[in-house]
Amino acid sequence: CVDCAAGSITNTGTGAGATTCLECAAGKYSTTPPATACSDCDKGMYAAADGASTCMPCDVSKYQSEEGKSYCSECAAGSITDKGSASGATTCTPCAAGTYSEASNVASCSDCAAGSITNTGTSTGATTCTVCAVGKYSTASNVAACTSCAAGHYVEATGSSKASDCAVCRQGSIT
């Protein structure tokens, strides 16, 4: 008698009289022979093909939230995995309002610099920051839009981060 190789089980499972070895289906594995059943890959892991003897961790920026799967899903920009820049993630979470990620393979979402806002305003999942235009400022990055200087005031630079950056217009000029 010969044991079935890792990645397969007998056609009778735990019973005697087996005549063939059956490969474990994708998403499942078996290790040291003689295995009586194939096991599901854990969350954060996958087995892409039939006959796996081990499961592989999801690549960086990918995740798998279920057991027994043959693939991992891509975590989109504007979110990060629970493992950050490591493999084997089980969840994908949108960046909080005011923070962003251009890619999901980073350890954490980043704050926008003072004087800028995210492309999603007060919502989660931002992928970029936008600098406030001339004549506007922002004290926080998790607001819907940059704030215009008060009437009769201006700021000549982009990326202003406070109302006090807005100067009074000189006599004879308007905003």
mmCIF file of C-alpha atoms in Angstrom, residues 1-166:
data_model
loop_
_atom_site.group_PDB
_atom_site.id
_atom_site.type_symbol
_atom_site.label_atom_id
_atom_site.label_comp_id
_atom_site.label_asym_id
_atom_site.label_seq_id
_atom_site.Cartn_x
_atom_site.Cartn_y
_atom_site.Cartn_z
ATOM 1 C CA CYS A 1 0.000 0.000 0.000
ATOM 2 C CA VAL A 2 1.127 3.538 -0.770
ATOM 3 C CA ASP A 3 0.094 6.723 1.027
ATOM 4 C CA CYS A 4 -1.462 9.515 -1.005
ATOM 5 C CA ALA A 5 0.861 12.479 -1.449
ATOM 6 C CA ALA A 6 0.409 15.760 0.395
ATOM 7 C CA GLY A 7 -2.301 17.751 -1.362
ATOM 8 C CA SER A 8 -4.526 14.698 -1.798
ATOM 9 C CA ILE A 9 -6.600 12.184 0.163
ATOM 10 C CA THR A 10 -7.890 8.674 -0.527
ATOM 11 C CA ASN A 11 -11.204 8.170 -2.282
ATOM 12 C CA THR A 12 -12.573 6.569 0.915
ATOM 13 C CA GLY A 13 -11.463 9.292 3.365
ATOM 14 C CA THR A 14 -11.067 7.491 6.699
ATOM 15 C CA GLY A 15 -12.334 4.145 5.382
ATOM 16 C CA ALA A 16 -10.287 1.168 4.251
ATOM 17 C CA GLY A 17 -10.119 -0.188 0.711
ATOM 18 C CA ALA A 18 -9.115 2.990 -1.106
ATOM 19 C CA THR A 19 -8.258 2.592 -4.749
ATOM 20 C CA THR A 20 -7.256 6.133 -5.800
ATOM 21 C CA CYS A 21 -5.954 9.408 -4.461
ATOM 22 C CA LEU A 22 -8.035 12.549 -4.997
ATOM 23 C CA GLU A 23 -6.455 16.005 -5.115
ATOM 24 C CA CYS A 24 -7.748 18.576 -2.669
ATOM 25 C CA ALA A 25 -9.851 21.217 -4.449
ATOM 26 C CA ALA A 26 -8.535 24.768 -4.874
ATOM 27 C CA GLY A 27 -8.904 26.638 -1.581
ATOM 28 C CA LYS A 28 -8.162 23.457 0.387
ATOM 29 C CA TYR A 29 -4.994 21.565 1.309
ATOM 30 C CA SER A 30 -3.630 18.480 3.015
ATOM 31 C CA THR A 31 -0.171 18.134 4.510
ATOM 32 C CA THR A 32 1.577 15.024 5.754
ATOM 33 C CA PRO A 33 0.210 11.713 4.446
ATOM 34 C CA PRO A 34 -1.953 9.940 5.263
ATOM 35 C CA ALA A 35 -4.503 12.767 5.410
ATOM 36 C CA THR A 36 -8.126 11.744 5.893
ATOM 37 C CA ALA A 37 -9.659 15.039 4.755
ATOM 38 C CA CYS A 38 -8.671 18.236 3.019
ATOM 39 C CA SER A 39 -8.658 21.360 5.200
ATOM 40 C CA ASP A 40 -9.870 24.845 4.246
ATOM 41 C CA CYS A 41 -7.238 27.535 3.857
ATOM 42 C CA ASP A 42 -7.504 30.055 6.713
ATOM 43 C CA LYS A 43 -8.641 33.662 6.284
ATOM 44 C CA GLY A 44 -5.824 35.705 4.737
ATOM 45 C CA MET A 45 -4.593 32.594 2.875
ATOM 46 C CA TYR A 46 -5.425 30.845 -0.411
ATOM 47 C CA ALA A 47 -4.627 27.805 -2.546
ATOM 48 C CA ALA A 48 -5.019 28.731 -6.222
ATOM 49 C CA ALA A 49 -4.883 25.227 -7.703
ATOM 50 C CA ASP A 50 -6.077 21.718 -6.912
ATOM 51 C CA GLY A 51 -3.640 19.475 -5.031
ATOM 52 C CA ALA A 52 -2.150 22.041 -2.644
ATOM 53 C CA SER A 53 -0.072 20.833 0.279
ATOM 54 C CA THR A 54 0.006 24.314 1.861
ATOM 55 C CA CYS A 55 -1.864 27.588 1.566
ATOM 56 C CA MET A 56 -0.147 30.822 0.591
ATOM 57 C CA PRO A 57 -0.658 34.166 2.359
ATOM 58 C CA CYS A 58 -2.432 36.842 0.330
ATOM 59 C CA ASP A 59 0.082 39.180 -1.301
ATOM 60 C CA VAL A 60 0.613 42.689 0.057
ATOM 61 C CA SER A 61 -2.405 44.907 -0.808
ATOM 62 C CA LYS A 62 -4.676 41.857 -1.165
ATOM 63 C CA TYR A 63 -6.944 40.199 1.381
ATOM 64 C CA GLN A 64 -9.229 37.211 1.917
ATOM 65 C CA SER A 65 -11.951 37.455 4.561
ATOM 66 C CA GLU A 66 -13.267 33.897 4.157
ATOM 67 C CA GLU A 67 -11.862 30.413 4.689
ATOM 68 C CA GLY A 68 -11.393 27.872 1.897
ATOM 69 C CA LYS A 69 -10.803 30.260 -1.009
ATOM 70 C CA SER A 70 -8.656 29.947 -4.112
ATOM 71 C CA TYR A 71 -7.971 33.670 -4.548
ATOM 72 C CA CYS A 72 -7.394 36.943 -2.714
ATOM 73 C CA SER A 73 -9.143 40.218 -3.524
ATOM 74 C CA GLU A 74 -7.357 43.484 -4.291
ATOM 75 C CA CYS A 75 -7.758 46.215 -1.708
ATOM 76 C CA ALA A 76 -8.389 49.435 -3.655
ATOM 77 C CA ALA A 77 -6.514 52.710 -3.320
ATOM 78 C CA GLY A 78 -8.138 54.808 -0.610
ATOM 79 C CA SER A 79 -8.029 51.854 1.767
ATOM 80 C CA ILE A 80 -5.531 49.650 3.562
ATOM 81 C CA THR A 81 -5.464 46.033 4.685
ATOM 82 C CA ASP A 82 -5.361 44.977 8.327
ATOM 83 C CA LYS A 83 -1.734 43.928 7.759
ATOM 84 C CA GLY A 84 -0.606 47.245 6.219
ATOM 85 C CA SER A 85 2.521 46.520 4.208
ATOM 86 C CA ALA A 86 2.653 42.806 5.168
ATOM 87 C CA SER A 87 1.058 39.764 3.511
ATOM 88 C CA GLY A 88 -1.795 37.603 4.838
ATOM 89 C CA ALA A 89 -4.493 40.260 5.288
ATOM 90 C CA THR A 90 -8.071 39.307 6.180
ATOM 91 C CA THR A 91 -9.808 42.688 5.790
ATOM 92 C CA CYS A 92 -9.697 45.897 3.793
ATOM 93 C CA THR A 93 -10.695 49.178 5.468
ATOM 94 C CA PRO A 94 -11.314 52.579 3.822
ATOM 95 C CA CYS A 95 -9.104 55.421 5.014
ATOM 96 C CA ALA A 96 -10.846 57.635 7.562
ATOM 97 C CA ALA A 97 -12.147 61.059 6.539
ATOM 98 C CA GLY A 98 -9.218 63.474 6.200
ATOM 99 C CA THR A 99 -6.700 60.715 5.442
ATOM 100 C CA TYR A 100 -5.773 59.027 2.165
ATOM 101 C CA SER A 101 -3.776 56.266 0.494
ATOM 102 C CA GLU A 102 -2.673 56.231 -3.134
ATOM 103 C CA ALA A 103 -2.132 52.468 -2.862
ATOM 104 C CA SER A 104 -3.271 49.791 -0.432
ATOM 105 C CA ASN A 105 0.188 48.333 0.236
ATOM 106 C CA VAL A 106 1.086 50.958 2.837
ATOM 107 C CA ALA A 107 1.214 50.502 6.600
ATOM 108 C CA SER A 108 -1.343 53.228 7.294
ATOM 109 C CA CYS A 109 -3.368 55.970 5.659
ATOM 110 C CA SER A 110 -1.664 59.375 5.513
ATOM 111 C CA ASP A 111 -2.881 62.742 6.717
ATOM 112 C CA CYS A 112 -3.227 65.486 4.144
ATOM 113 C CA ALA A 113 -0.934 68.426 4.783
ATOM 114 C CA ALA A 114 -2.340 71.572 6.354
ATOM 115 C CA GLY A 115 -3.956 73.729 3.700
ATOM 116 C CA SER A 116 -5.303 70.802 1.695
ATOM 117 C CA ILE A 117 -8.344 68.543 1.612
ATOM 118 C CA THR A 118 -8.971 64.973 0.467
ATOM 119 C CA ASN A 119 -10.733 64.168 -2.797
ATOM 120 C CA THR A 120 -13.640 62.684 -0.792
ATOM 121 C CA GLY A 121 -14.162 65.661 1.525
ATOM 122 C CA THR A 122 -16.022 64.436 4.613
ATOM 123 C CA SER A 123 -16.282 60.826 3.359
ATOM 124 C CA THR A 124 -13.892 57.898 3.822
ATOM 125 C CA GLY A 125 -11.752 56.248 1.139
ATOM 126 C CA ALA A 126 -9.737 59.189 -0.211
ATOM 127 C CA THR A 127 -6.957 58.538 -2.724
ATOM 128 C CA THR A 128 -5.435 62.037 -3.018
ATOM 129 C CA CYS A 129 -5.092 65.417 -1.359
ATOM 130 C CA THR A 130 -5.764 68.706 -3.133
ATOM 131 C CA VAL A 131 -4.036 71.920 -2.104
ATOM 132 C CA CYS A 132 -6.380 74.838 -1.418
ATOM 133 C CA ALA A 133 -6.374 77.368 -4.250
ATOM 134 C CA VAL A 134 -5.346 81.027 -4.056
ATOM 135 C CA GLY A 135 -7.923 82.948 -2.000
ATOM 136 C CA LYS A 136 -8.894 79.898 0.095
ATOM 137 C CA TYR A 137 -7.652 78.056 3.164
ATOM 138 C CA SER A 138 -8.368 74.885 5.146
ATOM 139 C CA THR A 139 -7.700 74.230 8.808
ATOM 140 C CA ALA A 140 -8.557 70.517 8.466
ATOM 141 C CA SER A 141 -8.360 67.956 5.655
ATOM 142 C CA ASN A 142 -11.685 66.246 6.436
ATOM 143 C CA VAL A 143 -13.914 69.100 5.272
ATOM 144 C CA ALA A 144 -16.035 69.228 2.127
ATOM 145 C CA ALA A 145 -14.198 72.198 0.577
ATOM 146 C CA CYS A 146 -11.561 74.817 1.246
ATOM 147 C CA THR A 147 -12.939 78.002 2.831
ATOM 148 C CA SER A 148 -12.862 81.316 0.942
ATOM 149 C CA CYS A 149 -11.229 84.266 2.641
ATOM 150 C CA ALA A 150 -13.722 86.749 4.074
ATOM 151 C CA ALA A 151 -14.963 89.563 1.830
ATOM 152 C CA GLY A 152 -12.284 92.214 1.438
ATOM 153 C CA HIS A 153 -9.496 89.706 2.267
ATOM 154 C CA TYR A 154 -7.189 87.581 0.104
ATOM 155 C CA VAL A 155 -4.337 85.083 0.249
ATOM 156 C CA GLU A 156 -1.952 84.940 -2.702
ATOM 157 C CA ALA A 157 -0.422 81.522 -2.011
ATOM 158 C CA THR A 158 -1.925 78.075 -2.488
ATOM 159 C CA GLY A 159 -2.149 75.704 0.456
ATOM 160 C CA SER A 160 -3.079 78.224 3.116
ATOM 161 C CA SER A 161 -3.978 76.567 6.434
ATOM 162 C CA LYS A 162 -5.557 79.306 8.540
ATOM 163 C CA ALA A 163 -7.910 82.267 8.241
ATOM 164 C CA SER A 164 -5.224 84.609 9.535
ATOM 165 C CA ASP A 165 -3.295 83.956 6.285
ATOM 166 C CA CYS A 166 -5.993 86.018 4.546
#
